[in-house]
CSV table of C-alpha atoms in Angstrom, one decimal:
chain,number,residue,atom,x,y,z
A,70,UNK,CA,0.0,0.0,0.0
A,71,UNK,CA,1.2,3.5,-0.9
A,72,UNK,CA,0.5,6.6,1.2
A,73,UNK,CA,1.3,10.3,0.7
A,74,UNK,CA,1.5,12.3,3.9
A,75,UNK,CA,3.2,15.5,5.3
A,76,UNK,CA,6.8,15.2,6.4
A,77,UNK,CA,7.4,14.8,10.2
A,78,UNK,CA,10.7,15.4,12.1
A,79,UNK,CA,11.1,11.7,12.6
A,80,UNK,CA,11.3,11.2,8.8
A,81,UNK,CA,14.6,13.1,8.7
A,82,UNK,CA,17.0,10.1,8.6
A,83,UNK,CA,14.9,8.2,6.0
A,84,UNK,CA,14.9,11.3,3.7
A,85,UNK,CA,18.6,11.8,4.1
A,86,UNK,CA,19.0,8.1,3.2
A,87,UNK,CA,17.1,8.8,0.0
A,88,UNK,CA,19.4,11.6,-0.8
A,89,UNK,CA,22.5,9.5,-0.1
A,90,UNK,CA,21.1,6.7,-2.3
A,91,UNK,CA,20.8,9.2,-5.2
A,92,UNK,CA,24.3,10.6,-4.8
A,93,UNK,CA,26.4,11.2,-6.9
A,94,UNK,CA,24.3,10.7,-10.0
A,95,UNK,CA,21.4,13.0,-9.1
A,96,UNK,CA,22.8,15.0,-6.3
A,97,UNK,CA,26.3,16.3,-5.6
A,98,UNK,CA,27.6,15.3,-2.1
A,99,UNK,CA,28.1,19.1,-1.4
A,100,UNK,CA,24.3,19.5,-1.5
A,101,UNK,CA,23.6,17.3,1.5
A,102,UNK,CA,24.0,20.0,4.1
A,103,UNK,CA,21.5,22.2,2.2
A,104,UNK,CA,19.0,19.4,2.1
A,105,UNK,CA,19.5,18.6,5.8
A,106,UNK,CA,19.0,22.3,6.6
A,107,UNK,CA,15.8,22.4,4.5
A,108,UNK,CA,14.5,19.4,6.5
A,109,UNK,CA,15.4,21.0,9.8
A,110,UNK,CA,14.3,24.6,9.2
A,111,UNK,CA,11.8,24.9,6.4
A,112,UNK,CA,8.2,25.7,7.1
A,113,UNK,CA,7.2,25.1,3.5
A,114,UNK,CA,5.1,22.0,2.6
A,115,UNK,CA,7.1,18.8,2.3
A,116,UNK,CA,5.7,15.4,1.6
A,117,UNK,CA,6.8,11.8,2.0
A,118,UNK,CA,5.5,8.7,0.2
A,119,UNK,CA,5.4,5.5,2.2
A,120,UNK,CA,5.2,2.1,0.6
A,121,UNK,CA,4.6,-0.8,3.1
A,122,UNK,CA,5.7,1.5,5.9
A,123,UNK,CA,9.0,2.5,4.3
A,124,UNK,CA,9.6,6.1,3.1
A,125,UNK,CA,10.3,5.7,-0.6
A,126,UNK,CA,10.0,9.3,-1.9
A,127,UNK,CA,10.0,12.8,-0.6
A,128,UNK,CA,9.6,16.3,-2.0
A,129,UNK,CA,8.1,19.7,-1.3
A,130,UNK,CA,7.2,23.0,-2.7
A,131,UNK,CA,7.5,26.7,-1.6
A,132,UNK,CA,5.4,29.6,-2.4
A,133,UNK,CA,7.7,32.5,-3.2
A,134,UNK,CA,7.2,36.1,-2.1
A,135,UNK,CA,4.2,37.7,-3.8
A,136,UNK,CA,2.4,34.4,-4.0
A,137,UNK,CA,2.3,34.1,-7.8
A,138,UNK,CA,5.3,31.7,-8.2
A,139,UNK,CA,5.9,28.3,-6.6
A,140,UNK,CA,9.0,26.2,-6.6
A,141,UNK,CA,9.4,22.5,-6.4
A,142,UNK,CA,12.0,21.6,-3.8
A,143,UNK,CA,14.1,18.6,-3.0
A,144,UNK,CA,12.2,15.9,-4.8
A,145,UNK,CA,13.7,12.4,-4.8
A,146,UNK,CA,12.7,8.7,-5.0
A,147,UNK,CA,14.5,5.7,-3.6
A,148,UNK,CA,17.2,4.6,-6.1
A,149,UNK,CA,16.0,1.0,-6.1
A,150,UNK,CA,12.5,2.1,-7.0
A,151,UNK,CA,13.1,4.4,-9.9
A,152,UNK,CA,10.7,3.8,-12.8
A,153,UNK,CA,7.8,2.5,-10.7
A,154,UNK,CA,5.6,5.6,-10.7
A,155,UNK,CA,6.7,7.1,-7.4
A,156,UNK,CA,8.1,10.2,-9.1
A,157,UNK,CA,4.9,10.7,-11.0
A,158,UNK,CA,2.9,10.3,-7.8
A,159,UNK,CA,5.1,12.8,-5.9
A,160,UNK,CA,5.2,15.4,-8.7
A,161,UNK,CA,1.4,15.2,-9.1
A,162,UNK,CA,0.8,15.6,-5.4
A,163,UNK,CA,3.0,18.7,-5.3
A,164,UNK,CA,1.4,20.2,-8.4
A,165,UNK,CA,-2.1,19.5,-7.0
A,166,UNK,CA,-1.2,21.3,-3.8
A,167,UNK,CA,0.3,24.2,-5.7
A,168,UNK,CA,-2.7,24.4,-8.0
A,169,UNK,CA,-5.0,24.6,-5.0
A,170,UNK,CA,-3.1,27.7,-3.8
A,171,UNK,CA,-4.9,30.9,-5.0
A,172,UNK,CA,-2.9,33.3,-7.1
A,173,UNK,CA,-0.1,30.9,-8.2
A,174,UNK,CA,0.5,31.4,-11.9
A,175,UNK,CA,3.7,29.4,-12.5
A,176,UNK,CA,6.0,26.8,-11.0
A,177,UNK,CA,9.8,27.0,-11.1
A,178,UNK,CA,12.3,24.3,-10.5
A,179,UNK,CA,15.8,23.3,-11.2
A,180,UNK,CA,16.8,19.7,-12.0
A,181,UNK,CA,19.6,17.9,-13.8
A,182,UNK,CA,20.1,16.5,-17.2
A,183,UNK,CA,19.0,13.1,-15.9
A,184,UNK,CA,15.5,14.2,-15.0
A,185,UNK,CA,14.7,17.2,-17.1
A,186,UNK,CA,12.9,15.0,-19.7
A,187,UNK,CA,10.6,13.7,-16.9
A,188,UNK,CA,9.5,17.3,-16.0
A,189,UNK,CA,9.2,18.3,-19.6
A,190,UNK,CA,6.5,15.7,-19.8
A,191,UNK,CA,4.5,17.7,-17.3
A,192,UNK,CA,4.9,20.8,-19.5
A,193,UNK,CA,7.9,22.4,-17.8
A,194,UNK,CA,10.0,24.4,-20.3
A,195,UNK,CA,13.7,24.8,-20.0
A,196,UNK,CA,14.8,28.5,-19.5
A,197,UNK,CA,18.5,28.0,-18.7
A,198,UNK,CA,21.1,25.2,-18.6
A,199,UNK,CA,24.2,25.7,-16.4
A,200,UNK,CA,26.9,23.0,-17.1
A,201,UNK,CA,28.1,21.5,-13.8
A,202,UNK,CA,25.7,23.8,-12.0
A,203,UNK,CA,25.1,21.4,-9.2
A,204,UNK,CA,28.6,19.8,-9.2
A,205,UNK,CA,31.0,18.1,-11.6
A,206,UNK,CA,28.9,16.2,-14.2
A,207,UNK,CA,25.6,17.4,-12.9
A,208,UNK,CA,24.2,20.2,-15.0
A,209,UNK,CA,21.5,22.5,-13.7
A,210,UNK,CA,18.4,22.8,-15.8
A,211,UNK,CA,16.1,25.7,-14.7
A,212,UNK,CA,12.6,25.0,-15.8
A,213,UNK,CA,9.2,26.8,-15.6
A,214,UNK,CA,5.6,25.5,-15.9
A,215,UNK,CA,2.8,28.1,-16.5
A,216,UNK,CA,-0.3,27.1,-14.7
A,217,UNK,CA,-3.7,27.4,-16.4
A,218,UNK,CA,-5.5,30.6,-15.6
A,219,UNK,CA,-8.9,29.9,-14.0
A,220,UNK,CA,-11.7,31.3,-16.2
A,221,UNK,CA,-14.1,33.4,-14.2
A,222,UNK,CA,-17.7,33.6,-15.4
A,223,UNK,CA,-18.4,36.6,-17.6
A,224,UNK,CA,-20.0,39.5,-15.7
A,225,UNK,CA,-23.7,38.9,-15.4
A,226,UNK,CA,-23.4,35.2,-16.3
A,227,UNK,CA,-25.3,32.7,-14.2
A,228,UNK,CA,-24.2,29.3,-13.2
């Protein structure tokens, strides 16, 4: 059974283990301290996915100043479970939460050359590529997704 729930402080070690399992291909070791600080200090929404009681994915989002832009933050899936739909479930849960936030018009994120195609499948468009941006051999791909604008009924229209 698979469950998505908010992150709890007791999930820290399991989330760091996910990070470690995805290093060095998806994350540079130098990023670990930043991720640990995010887990310890962030007040932004962060989710974990459990499968049979084991944390197998984690990721969050942040609403940036002004409230019109959101960012995907620190998304990862257990290395031994890549390709089993967990990344899709995690990304959809985060995009659903962002979409339910009034006023958010776009979602930014940065990822690597290894996963940029996955996010392009959701409609994210590459705006910048920085070779070795995360570390040696891990390019930084900055991407943006424009969210659909809700259509308000025309003035005087009835439901």
